[in-house]
Amino acid sequence: MTTFIQICIDAASLGSLYALAALGIGLLWGVMKLINFAHGDFISVGAYALIVPSSAVVPTLFIGAWPAPLMIPAVILVVASIALLAERLIFRPLRTADPSTLLVASFSLSFFLQYLILMIYGARPKAVTVGSTLNAELTLGPLRTTYIDVVTISATALLLVAVALFMTRTRFGIQMRAATQDFRMARMLGVRANAVIATAFAISGILAAIVSFLIVARTGTLAPRMASQLVMVGFVATVIGGMGSLVGCILGGFVVGVVSAFLQFVLPEDLRATRDAFVFIVVILMLLVRPEGLVRLRSQKERV
Amino acid sequence: MRVKLTSFALLAVGLLAAAPAQAADDAKDPILIGMAIAKSGWMTAFDDDPSKAARIAVDDINAAGGVLGRPIELIEGDTKTDPTQAFKVGTELIDEGVDFLIASCDFDMGAPAALAAQNAGIATMSICSGSPKWGPQGIGPLVYTISVAVQAESYLSAEWAYEKMGWRSAYALKETDYTFTRSQCSGFKHHWGELDGTEFLGEDTYKIADSSIAVQITRIKALPEEPDFIMLCSTITAMPSIIRQLRAAGINAPLMTSMGADGDYWLESLPHLSDFYLPAHGSLYGDDPNPKVQEFMARFEERYGRLPTTSLAMMGYSVVQAFAIAAERAGTVDSEAIAAELNKFDNEPLLIGPRTFTEDVHIQTQVRGLMMEVEDGKMHSLGEYYTNKTPVPFEMLFQE
């Protein structure tokens, strides 16, 4: 039983990071039907912002050397600005383009940011100590976890609540939801499309920045493609969660995390290397049973 | 018409006169070595140091009179960390008439250049890739790598742990993203089982993207006894995170890994790491027992203003060394003859260590490593070179 609870805790720590990544992706999908593959690179940009731009093998801390109350807002500012810039320069002109064009644009942006990082910082992974004290162990009787897991899970919960409150309680949030439902109608009723979409980008930037801080604190490593896998998983999570639903994204992230963690534990040694194959079998089964995802949104249904 | 005839006659006479002079010049013409390496993209970080070392080797050889009395000239092409570009660069270098090709550090990014060279009958050696496919079973019989099979590193680590540390029980953590780390663990598991009285307590896997190995830690904690050591089959990208999580969870067993973790640049985020061991090709910290390695490091630093990032840099030096030795023995720069001489290398003493090639195996199955220890976040050499006694069997080379 203890082992079971322990695995649940372990699963939650993996799932919450996936969930946060999924939330950033799901938000933009909901608002403008954009699958933003550059989300992972927003995360990388945030992480690299912690160090002085240079290709030196041993990095010097820049924003990362500031105290946390300054460092975290600074990273958020950097990533949110990049996200806003991407919206203004790339996605706004493409607003009326079809989803496949948007997809290609987000891929291009992703490659651009990756190569920019390569050019400035070089390819070797870099070691940084930001937030490393959070990796200390936390024991509760026979159970153990780490402070970073607790921080990650709480951050996920807090951000979900914050985003949900924003969506339901603020004017911008309500406009954003209206735009999600029917973009043209919302515009006709006076919703300022540019502002609404820019806000969505800014929020996804903030989410990405927080993920970058959490990843760096956990792994202590910067690498040019550090978040690309995470974003793939995040994307899968938004699909099984129900595209467009924020709660669905979080749920989807947790499902992938929990399924991965349990499979890691129960699969025999020889099959563990192919764990992800089993994870995706579960994903396919879930999609067969609930093609609209775990949380069905009325607005996302195709109306004939 | 008469003018034309006259000029033809003049030309003919001129050619006749020039011919012997041309032949005499040939002997002094430089030997061309092409380097198809990444000067942009992510591979740059790995190709850069070995290619700098290759330059030092070329200067040394030229200062000593060159090869077969001819100086060596290095020409470079940028593969841009792109397989398509690698093929193009390989072809271009061959069109420029290179006698020998040095290829990139990674099989996927470097192989196309080697393929172009093999097709043109020019010998190639990879500057540091650890894939056995650089050879007759992969690209072709004219293709080599100066590097070692990763399984040989595992054999070395297993034997050293067994003999020098007296460890008997082992556990392994395997990163499944790359062939390199998968082969490292399978080689280790295989050889550890061959040693008398050893116990393999199990193996667990993870992917770089997992970022949390909480479940894997739970499993290690559930073992009836802590293993004598844990083998980390991990890339540098995931290593700091894995070590942090293991140590934070109170798993203090000694850790071992491959030569891939050489260099201390990644230790920054692990200031208190101890009980961590790995083999390296040489030491960057001034405590190498081999004075030639120390001298090389000093010269590299003098020339480029910094030490190499890892001791892998020495491979670049040894690629040129190997070519020069083979060419001198063959008495020609003809690729077939050079390959035949390379295949006769039997523990040929090069800067990087002894090198052996046979007709079938163009990668090292035995490796000499300087054992390194990380103590309180600092890496230093244990002062002894160690070589695995059992070579990696041929069929093991291609297993993952």
XYZ file of C-alpha atoms in Angstrom:
704
model
C 0.000 0.000 0.000
C 2.802 2.371 0.930
C 4.460 1.597 -2.387
C 1.190 2.333 -4.172
C 0.815 5.728 -2.500
C 4.484 6.413 -3.182
C 3.973 5.684 -6.888
C 0.951 7.993 -6.869
C 3.119 10.780 -5.469
C 5.843 10.015 -8.044
C 3.226 10.032 -10.798
C 1.817 13.370 -9.677
C 5.243 14.965 -9.897
C 5.727 13.787 -13.479
C 2.135 14.586 -14.412
C 2.137 18.126 -13.091
C 4.999 19.184 -15.350
C 3.206 17.660 -18.349
C 0.021 19.368 -17.240
C 1.665 22.790 -17.124
C 3.105 22.333 -20.604
C -0.300 21.200 -21.842
C -2.010 24.223 -20.315
C 0.133 26.623 -22.350
C -0.556 24.736 -25.561
C -4.242 24.212 -24.871
C -4.814 27.885 -24.221
C -3.614 28.960 -27.667
C -5.473 26.152 -29.346
C -8.657 27.226 -27.633
C -8.297 30.842 -28.639
C -6.955 30.653 -32.162
C -6.778 27.007 -33.242
C -2.995 27.199 -33.189
C -0.933 24.179 -32.189
C 2.080 26.063 -30.982
C 5.085 23.789 -31.377
C 7.290 26.717 -30.447
C 5.950 26.506 -26.905
C 8.888 24.268 -25.980
C 11.278 26.855 -27.319
C 9.574 29.551 -25.251
C 10.458 27.310 -22.306
C 14.083 27.008 -23.495
C 14.356 30.771 -23.996
C 13.204 31.284 -20.414
C 15.778 28.825 -19.130
C 18.627 30.317 -21.155
C 17.657 33.802 -19.985
C 19.068 32.758 -16.609
C 22.637 32.889 -17.913
C 24.817 35.440 -19.659
C 24.561 34.991 -23.454
C 27.856 33.328 -24.455
C 29.048 30.040 -25.866
C 31.379 29.485 -22.883
C 31.138 25.878 -21.694
C 30.797 26.921 -18.067
C 28.012 29.506 -17.936
C 27.902 32.659 -15.838
C 24.580 33.338 -14.176
C 22.754 36.470 -15.241
C 19.082 36.679 -14.259
C 19.668 33.388 -12.450
C 21.929 35.162 -9.948
C 19.179 37.534 -8.843
C 17.046 36.803 -5.776
C 13.938 34.728 -6.556
C 11.403 37.606 -6.203
C 13.289 39.423 -8.959
C 14.424 36.418 -10.985
C 11.030 34.806 -11.577
C 9.280 38.008 -12.783
C 12.300 38.766 -14.984
C 12.158 35.349 -16.664
C 8.392 35.761 -17.080
C 8.947 39.174 -18.655
C 11.489 37.782 -21.136
C 9.342 34.850 -22.247
C 6.099 36.815 -22.352
C 7.827 39.434 -24.531
C 9.064 36.741 -26.922
C 5.562 35.275 -27.065
C 4.038 38.696 -27.743
C 6.634 39.425 -30.375
C 5.863 36.112 -32.074
C 2.167 36.978 -32.029
C 2.707 40.433 -33.488
C 5.222 39.476 -36.168
C 4.100 36.005 -37.207
C 0.708 34.905 -35.996
C -1.221 38.163 -36.304
C -0.556 38.506 -40.048
C -1.505 34.833 -40.406
C -4.716 35.148 -38.418
C -7.000 34.259 -41.299
C -4.692 31.576 -42.690
C -5.818 27.979 -42.354
C -4.621 25.821 -39.436
C -2.003 23.992 -41.508
C -0.295 27.291 -42.361
C -0.338 28.201 -38.690
C 1.176 24.828 -37.863
C 3.997 25.316 -40.346
C 4.578 28.823 -39.013
C 4.847 27.515 -35.456
C 7.319 24.837 -36.606
C 9.392 27.498 -38.326
C 9.365 29.673 -35.249
C 10.426 26.648 -33.209
C 13.400 25.967 -35.502
C 14.311 29.631 -35.549
C 14.429 29.854 -31.763
C 16.355 26.577 -31.472
C 19.008 27.717 -33.915
C 19.151 31.130 -32.303
C 19.928 29.445 -28.994
C 22.513 27.214 -30.710
C 24.147 30.211 -32.317
C 24.353 32.255 -29.141
C 24.916 29.600 -26.501
C 26.433 26.626 -28.370
C 25.243 23.035 -28.334
C 26.819 21.564 -25.241
C 24.448 21.189 -22.308
C 25.220 23.717 -19.600
C 25.068 23.172 -15.867
C 23.394 25.778 -13.671
C 22.597 25.800 -9.958
C 19.457 27.948 -9.938
C 16.922 26.653 -7.414
C 18.942 23.523 -6.682
C 18.115 23.623 -2.962
C 14.541 22.704 -3.916
C 15.754 19.199 -4.761
C 16.110 18.288 -1.105
C 14.069 15.332 0.050
C 10.892 15.698 2.043
C 9.745 12.675 4.038
C 6.324 12.008 5.495
C 6.601 8.798 7.458
C 7.444 6.072 4.966
C 6.637 8.320 2.007
C 9.074 10.624 0.321
C 8.976 13.371 -2.184
C 11.068 16.445 -2.921
C 10.395 20.128 -2.402
C 10.526 20.668 -6.163
C 7.694 18.143 -6.621
C 5.603 19.947 -4.040
C 6.385 23.273 -5.713
C 5.546 21.892 -9.166
C 2.245 20.386 -8.066
C 1.239 23.535 -6.147
C 2.262 25.759 -9.046
C 0.109 23.696 -11.391
C -2.892 23.936 -9.092
C -2.405 27.664 -8.509
C -1.937 28.460 -12.178
C -4.999 26.463 -13.158
C -7.084 28.362 -10.615
C -5.549 31.674 -11.702
C -6.189 31.016 -15.392
C -9.706 29.772 -14.642
C -10.500 32.884 -12.559
C -9.101 35.057 -15.311
C -11.294 33.353 -17.867
C -14.494 33.571 -15.869
C -14.113 36.713 -13.778
C -12.329 39.282 -15.909
C -13.588 41.174 -18.923
C -10.657 40.021 -21.019
C -11.199 36.435 -19.982
C -14.861 36.502 -20.887
C -14.035 38.097 -24.224
C -11.436 35.423 -24.792
C -13.976 32.709 -24.183
C -16.411 34.443 -26.472
C -13.747 34.568 -29.160
C -13.126 30.851 -28.649
C -16.780 30.113 -29.264
C -17.288 32.218 -32.347
C -14.503 34.494 -33.372
C -16.423 36.459 -36.019
C -19.487 36.992 -33.895
C -17.360 38.132 -30.975
C -15.638 40.699 -33.165
C -18.986 41.993 -34.403
C -20.061 42.440 -30.808
C -17.043 44.628 -30.131
C -14.436 42.210 -28.805
C -11.031 43.553 -29.750
C -9.528 40.500 -31.398
C -5.937 41.692 -31.418
C -5.903 42.470 -27.721
C -7.605 39.203 -26.822
C -5.205 37.061 -28.802
C -2.171 38.990 -27.627
C -3.293 38.389 -24.053
C -3.572 34.676 -24.722
C -0.008 34.664 -26.060
C 1.229 36.589 -23.046
C -0.410 34.088 -20.702
C 1.072 31.137 -22.568
C 4.444 32.921 -22.283
C 3.989 33.267 -18.528
C 3.143 29.572 -18.260
C 6.206 28.664 -20.345
C 8.444 30.818 -18.144
C 7.247 29.069 -15.021
C 7.879 25.675 -16.622
C 11.405 26.781 -17.528
C 12.125 27.730 -13.957
C 10.712 24.434 -12.668
C 12.727 22.372 -15.189
C 15.991 24.155 -14.477
C 15.510 23.871 -10.724
C 14.873 20.161 -11.182
C 17.484 19.177 -13.750
C 20.191 21.822 -13.342
C 20.811 21.603 -17.071
C 20.243 23.824 -20.072
C 20.136 22.226 -23.514
C 18.906 23.743 -26.793
C 16.137 21.161 -27.193
C 15.433 20.725 -23.500
C 11.668 21.108 -23.727
C 10.765 19.746 -27.154
C 9.837 16.289 -25.797
C 7.891 17.826 -22.957
C 5.848 19.804 -25.454
C 5.095 16.710 -27.535
C 3.718 15.098 -24.405
C 1.902 18.319 -23.575
C 0.294 18.271 -26.989
C -0.858 14.680 -26.551
C -2.225 15.712 -23.171
C -4.319 18.504 -24.710
C -5.755 16.049 -27.226
C -6.778 13.415 -24.705
C -7.943 16.110 -22.298
C -10.298 17.553 -24.884
C -8.916 20.255 -27.116
C -9.806 23.721 -25.972
C -10.701 22.810 -22.413
C -8.236 24.083 -19.836
C -9.295 21.615 -17.171
C -9.009 18.953 -19.855
C -5.389 19.951 -20.554
C -4.439 19.635 -16.914
C -6.300 16.352 -16.645
C -4.669 15.058 -19.830
C -1.202 15.982 -18.531
C -1.833 14.124 -15.308
C -3.180 11.101 -17.148
C -0.057 10.820 -19.309
C 2.160 11.302 -16.245
C 0.288 8.762 -14.143
C 0.133 6.183 -16.936
C 3.881 6.599 -17.619
C 4.779 6.313 -13.945
C 2.648 3.234 -13.339
C 3.881 1.520 -16.491
C 7.453 2.312 -15.455
C 6.732 0.503 -12.235
C 4.746 -2.502 -13.433
C 6.406 -3.328 -16.760
C 9.029 -6.082 -16.614
C 12.643 -4.989 -17.069
C 12.840 -6.010 -20.731
C 9.769 -4.035 -21.727
C 10.532 -0.892 -19.772
C 12.710 0.531 -22.539
C 9.637 0.565 -24.758
C 7.398 2.096 -22.100
C 6.222 4.924 -24.320
C 4.782 2.469 -26.823
C 2.471 1.264 -24.053
C 1.720 4.821 -22.945
C 0.565 5.645 -26.446
C -1.485 2.458 -26.712
C -3.376 3.741 -23.678
C -3.682 7.148 -25.370
C -5.102 5.550 -28.529
C -7.542 3.451 -26.495
C -8.707 6.564 -24.662
C -9.241 8.387 -27.935
C -11.206 5.443 -29.320
C -13.493 5.496 -26.311
C -13.749 9.285 -26.050
C -12.717 10.857 -29.354
C -13.580 14.360 -28.066
C -11.291 13.941 -25.104
C -11.955 13.661 -21.395
C -13.686 17.005 -21.128
C -16.168 17.717 -23.897
C -16.711 21.315 -24.789
C -19.882 22.269 -26.567
C -18.081 25.063 -28.371
C -15.510 22.715 -29.878
C -18.079 20.504 -31.581
C -18.381 20.819 -35.311
C -21.776 22.227 -36.075
C -23.289 21.115 -39.326
C 47.655 28.423 -89.940
C 51.374 28.614 -89.597
C 50.916 30.553 -86.400
C 48.726 27.824 -85.024
C 51.174 25.096 -85.926
C 53.980 27.023 -84.368
C 52.105 27.510 -81.180
C 51.211 23.812 -81.069
C 54.820 22.936 -81.542
C 55.810 25.339 -78.815
C 53.156 23.919 -76.545
C 54.294 20.369 -77.200
C 57.899 21.243 -76.504
C 56.829 23.094 -73.404
C 54.839 20.117 -72.136
C 57.691 17.730 -72.795
C 60.048 19.971 -70.912
C 57.598 20.441 -68.064
C 56.782 16.740 -67.586
C 59.882 15.682 -65.668
C 59.740 18.856 -63.627
C 56.104 18.079 -62.779
C 57.005 14.577 -61.578
C 59.765 15.958 -59.415
C 57.373 18.528 -57.973
C 54.857 15.823 -57.074
C 57.135 14.572 -54.355
C 57.075 18.018 -52.723
C 53.360 18.633 -53.364
C 51.443 18.662 -50.104
C 49.412 15.643 -49.086
C 45.816 16.840 -48.815
C 43.719 15.790 -45.831
C 40.090 16.873 -45.919
C 38.104 17.507 -42.757
C 34.351 17.186 -43.243
C 33.264 18.463 -39.860
C 30.521 20.640 -38.408
C 31.479 24.274 -38.064
C 27.871 25.276 -37.460
C 24.903 23.590 -35.785
C 24.910 21.468 -32.658
C 27.750 19.132 -33.707
C 30.178 22.058 -33.673
C 30.540 21.712 -29.927
C 31.808 18.151 -30.405
C 33.843 18.474 -33.628
C 35.601 21.676 -32.672
C 38.182 20.484 -30.127
C 39.282 17.327 -32.003
C 39.676 19.327 -35.223
C 41.832 21.866 -33.362
C 43.937 18.974 -32.076
C 44.258 17.653 -35.634
C 45.807 21.002 -36.602
C 48.381 20.657 -33.844
C 49.241 17.160 -35.136
C 49.623 18.413 -38.700
C 51.992 21.164 -37.555
C 54.038 18.658 -35.542
C 54.345 16.282 -38.481
C 55.221 19.059 -40.927
C 57.839 20.418 -38.532
C 59.411 16.949 -38.464
C 59.618 16.781 -42.263
C 56.118 15.724 -43.232
C 54.950 12.344 -44.460
C 57.000 10.598 -47.183
C 58.930 13.854 -47.420
C 55.783 15.792 -48.291
C 54.040 18.326 -46.052
C 50.420 17.753 -45.011
C 47.825 20.357 -45.872
C 44.447 20.385 -44.119
C 41.381 21.625 -45.944
C 37.995 21.932 -44.270
C 34.372 21.753 -45.304
C 31.425 22.639 -43.075
C 28.874 19.811 -42.821
C 26.557 22.170 -40.887
C 25.375 19.288 -38.664
C 23.331 18.081 -41.612
C 23.598 14.645 -43.272
C 22.776 15.993 -46.751
C 25.378 18.700 -46.387
C 27.888 16.101 -45.151
C 27.577 14.134 -48.396
C 27.998 17.318 -50.415
C 31.054 18.404 -48.437
C 32.568 14.923 -48.692
C 32.113 14.981 -52.473
C 33.554 18.494 -52.765
C 36.626 17.603 -50.738
C 37.209 14.538 -52.902
C 36.849 16.670 -56.027
C 39.564 18.880 -54.601
C 41.756 15.794 -54.550
C 42.099 14.907 -50.864
C 44.175 11.820 -50.120
C 42.447 11.096 -46.818
C 39.235 12.248 -45.175
C 38.533 13.044 -41.536
C 34.815 12.809 -40.734
C 32.554 14.274 -38.073
C 32.162 12.954 -34.540
C 28.671 11.557 -34.947
C 27.679 8.638 -37.152
C 24.436 10.113 -38.470
C 26.015 13.474 -39.237
C 29.371 12.176 -40.445
C 28.617 8.940 -42.310
C 27.405 10.537 -45.579
C 30.806 12.199 -46.082
C 32.524 8.869 -45.431
C 30.176 7.198 -47.899
C 31.152 9.688 -50.591
C 34.812 8.968 -49.838
C 34.349 5.182 -49.790
C 32.629 5.376 -53.195
C 35.582 7.357 -54.548
C 38.083 4.917 -53.049
C 39.406 7.345 -50.436
C 40.025 6.233 -46.847
C 38.139 7.979 -44.034
C 38.513 8.068 -40.280
C 35.954 9.543 -37.901
C 37.450 12.048 -35.537
C 35.694 10.656 -32.439
C 32.481 8.714 -33.140
C 31.949 5.543 -31.101
C 29.788 3.699 -33.624
C 30.974 0.316 -34.991
C 29.301 1.172 -38.290
C 32.463 3.080 -39.273
C 33.893 0.001 -40.904
C 33.324 -2.845 -43.347
C 29.971 -3.840 -41.772
C 28.666 -0.298 -42.040
C 29.949 2.134 -44.630
C 32.801 0.170 -46.149
C 36.298 -1.304 -45.787
C 38.077 2.038 -46.196
C 36.277 3.593 -43.237
C 37.577 3.719 -39.646
C 37.006 5.477 -36.368
C 39.794 6.386 -33.979
C 37.316 6.052 -31.126
C 36.312 3.117 -28.971
C 33.187 0.992 -28.905
C 31.046 2.144 -26.000
C 30.774 -1.475 -24.867
C 34.551 -1.477 -24.395
C 34.149 1.421 -21.970
C 31.582 -0.660 -20.092
C 33.917 -3.674 -20.058
C 36.662 -1.447 -18.703
C 34.405 0.000 -15.996
C 33.097 -3.433 -15.004
C 36.587 -4.932 -14.690
C 37.948 -1.944 -12.804
C 35.020 -1.896 -10.366
C 35.417 -5.623 -9.821
C 39.169 -5.752 -9.480
C 40.229 -2.424 -8.032
C 37.208 -1.504 -5.934
C 36.143 -5.029 -5.038
C 32.516 -4.252 -5.831
C 30.268 -7.250 -6.408
C 26.688 -6.010 -6.721
C 25.608 -3.568 -9.400
C 22.487 -1.767 -10.556
C 22.065 0.103 -13.826
C 20.029 3.098 -14.933
C 19.608 3.263 -18.678
C 18.644 6.280 -20.770
C 16.705 4.894 -23.716
C 16.876 7.908 -26.042
C 20.174 6.995 -27.754
C 21.930 3.906 -29.115
C 25.041 5.027 -27.233
C 23.527 4.730 -23.769
C 21.543 1.604 -24.612
C 24.676 -0.176 -25.876
C 26.615 1.047 -22.858
C 24.204 -0.657 -20.466
C 23.826 -3.849 -22.470
C 27.624 -4.188 -22.670
C 27.941 -3.583 -18.971
C 25.206 -6.008 -17.978
C 26.695 -8.708 -20.207
C 30.255 -8.435 -18.928
C 29.307 -7.936 -15.281
C 27.491 -11.253 -15.483
C 30.641 -12.903 -16.841
C 32.752 -11.901 -13.832
C 32.896 -14.427 -10.992
C 30.648 -13.933 -7.986
C 28.954 -10.787 -9.172
C 25.338 -9.886 -8.703
C 23.236 -7.743 -11.007
C 20.452 -6.314 -8.886
C 18.490 -4.956 -11.812
C 18.209 -2.305 -14.435
C 15.761 0.523 -14.853
C 15.147 2.869 -17.757
C 14.224 6.507 -18.241
C 13.966 9.047 -21.028
C 15.551 12.468 -20.985
C 12.109 14.070 -21.180
C 10.969 12.263 -18.016
C 12.709 14.915 -15.899
C 11.501 13.099 -12.793
C 12.867 9.640 -11.971
C 10.844 9.333 -8.781
C 9.468 5.902 -9.729
C 12.926 4.603 -10.566
C 14.157 5.833 -7.196
C 11.287 4.124 -5.414
C 12.383 0.880 -7.063
C 16.026 1.279 -6.007
C 14.904 2.088 -2.481
C 12.844 -1.095 -2.476
C 15.906 -3.263 -3.191
C 16.729 -5.619 -0.323
C 20.227 -4.097 -0.153
C 21.830 -1.005 -1.627
C 24.032 -2.010 -4.592
C 27.828 -1.622 -4.319
C 27.547 0.816 -7.198
C 25.135 2.104 -9.822
C 26.091 2.297 -13.485
C 24.592 5.375 -15.126
C 24.118 4.861 -18.858
C 23.296 8.493 -19.351
C 24.104 11.423 -21.580
C 25.403 14.659 -20.125
C 22.004 16.245 -20.763
C 20.249 14.084 -18.209
C 23.170 13.217 -15.912
C 23.055 16.184 -13.485
C 19.328 15.742 -12.992
C 19.624 11.982 -12.426
C 22.469 12.370 -9.941
C 20.683 15.153 -8.069
C 17.551 13.093 -7.668
C 19.452 9.963 -6.587
C 21.504 11.801 -3.983
C 18.546 13.852 -2.728
C 16.700 10.597 -2.124
C 19.555 9.417 0.071
C 20.973 6.913 -2.417
C 24.658 7.322 -1.689
C 26.026 4.289 -3.521
C 29.063 5.028 -5.707
C 28.115 5.957 -9.268
C 29.951 5.105 -12.465
C 29.516 6.250 -16.021
C 31.159 6.260 -19.445
C 33.880 8.411 -21.007
C 31.065 10.619 -22.317
C 30.977 12.434 -18.977
C 34.611 13.513 -19.237
C 35.280 17.182 -18.594
C 34.109 19.023 -15.504
C 31.936 21.640 -17.193
C 28.743 19.797 -16.255
C 29.658 19.451 -12.577
C 28.743 23.084 -11.900
C 25.250 22.101 -10.800
C 26.523 19.329 -8.497
C 28.835 21.167 -6.113
C 28.937 18.426 -3.480
C 29.049 15.325 -5.651
C 31.366 12.585 -4.380
C 31.841 8.885 -5.005
C 31.489 9.259 -8.753
C 33.864 7.402 -11.089
C 34.500 7.258 -14.803
C 37.239 6.372 -17.273
C 38.692 9.154 -19.444
C 41.234 9.227 -22.254
C 43.414 11.543 -20.224
C 43.241 14.177 -17.542
C 42.603 17.873 -18.109
C 43.556 18.730 -14.547
C 47.331 18.515 -14.702
C 47.486 15.148 -12.937
C 47.818 12.796 -15.901
C 50.498 10.150 -15.338
C 51.403 10.340 -19.030
C 53.726 13.333 -19.656
C 52.772 13.378 -23.351
C 49.141 14.037 -22.429
C 50.199 16.831 -20.090
C 52.344 18.326 -22.819
C 49.470 18.142 -25.310
C 47.063 19.858 -22.926
C 49.569 22.635 -22.280
C 50.142 23.169 -25.994
C 46.419 23.190 -26.735
C 45.925 25.821 -24.046
C 48.826 27.889 -25.306
C 47.551 27.840 -28.862
C 43.825 28.261 -28.329
C 43.756 30.148 -25.042
C 41.821 27.455 -23.199
C 42.028 23.786 -22.321
C 40.025 21.327 -24.412
C 36.531 20.760 -23.018
C 37.137 17.011 -22.763
C 40.088 14.692 -23.306
C 38.295 13.410 -26.411
C 40.121 16.245 -28.186
C 43.238 14.058 -28.309
C 41.464 11.824 -30.809
C 41.849 14.529 -33.443
C 45.595 14.456 -32.885
C 45.690 10.685 -33.132
C 43.676 10.492 -36.369
C 46.458 12.429 -38.102
C 49.092 10.357 -36.277
C 47.471 7.131 -37.464
C 47.318 8.354 -41.058
C 50.962 9.469 -41.008
C 52.217 6.169 -39.592
C 50.201 4.116 -42.075
C 51.309 6.252 -45.031
C 54.998 6.046 -44.055
C 54.746 2.274 -43.780
C 52.828 1.935 -47.027
C 55.259 4.227 -48.806
C 52.324 5.840 -50.596
C 49.159 7.794 -49.862
C 47.065 5.363 -51.889
C 43.982 4.628 -49.774
C 43.951 0.844 -50.309
C 47.570 0.630 -49.185
C 46.906 2.874 -46.178
C 43.918 0.756 -45.156
C 46.073 -2.365 -45.429
C 48.636 -0.779 -43.109
C 45.972 0.445 -40.658
C 44.650 -3.112 -40.486
C 48.075 -4.192 -39.232
C 47.952 -1.780 -36.256
C 48.452 -3.889 -33.160
C 48.416 -1.737 -30.043
C 50.032 1.049 -32.020
C 51.035 3.637 -29.405
C 49.244 6.887 -30.252
C 48.624 9.910 -28.038
C 45.053 8.802 -27.335
C 46.247 5.333 -26.331
C 47.096 2.069 -28.089
C 45.086 1.399 -31.251
C 44.415 -1.929 -32.966
C 42.575 -2.468 -36.236
C 41.894 -5.661 -38.143
C 40.317 -6.298 -41.497
C 36.927 -6.738 -39.817
C 37.016 -4.448 -36.810
C 37.701 -0.764 -37.382
C 36.914 0.393 -33.846
C 38.577 -0.377 -30.498
C 37.249 -3.335 -28.534
C 39.765 -2.780 -25.776
C 40.273 0.647 -24.337
C 42.882 2.194 -22.105
C 41.227 4.619 -19.723
C 42.549 6.866 -17.015
C 40.257 6.372 -14.057
C 38.791 9.627 -12.743
C 37.000 10.392 -9.507
C 34.689 13.238 -8.591
C 35.180 14.271 -4.989
C 33.237 17.158 -3.499
C 32.311 18.382 -6.962
C 35.884 18.305 -8.305
C 37.209 15.844 -10.869
C 40.692 14.416 -10.566
C 42.591 11.425 -11.876
C 43.219 8.359 -9.759
C 46.653 8.227 -11.324
C 46.355 4.899 -13.093
C 45.568 3.779 -16.609
C 43.502 0.664 -16.855
C 42.661 -1.504 -19.879
C 39.890 -4.059 -20.141
C 41.439 -7.523 -20.375
C 38.510 -9.089 -22.190
C 37.948 -7.480 -25.573
C 34.342 -6.881 -26.570
C 33.327 -9.856 -28.748
C 32.452 -8.977 -32.326
C 28.763 -9.887 -32.087
C 28.392 -7.667 -29.002
C 29.471 -4.566 -30.947
C 26.239 -4.271 -32.855
C 23.927 -5.059 -29.943
C 21.912 -2.534 -28.033
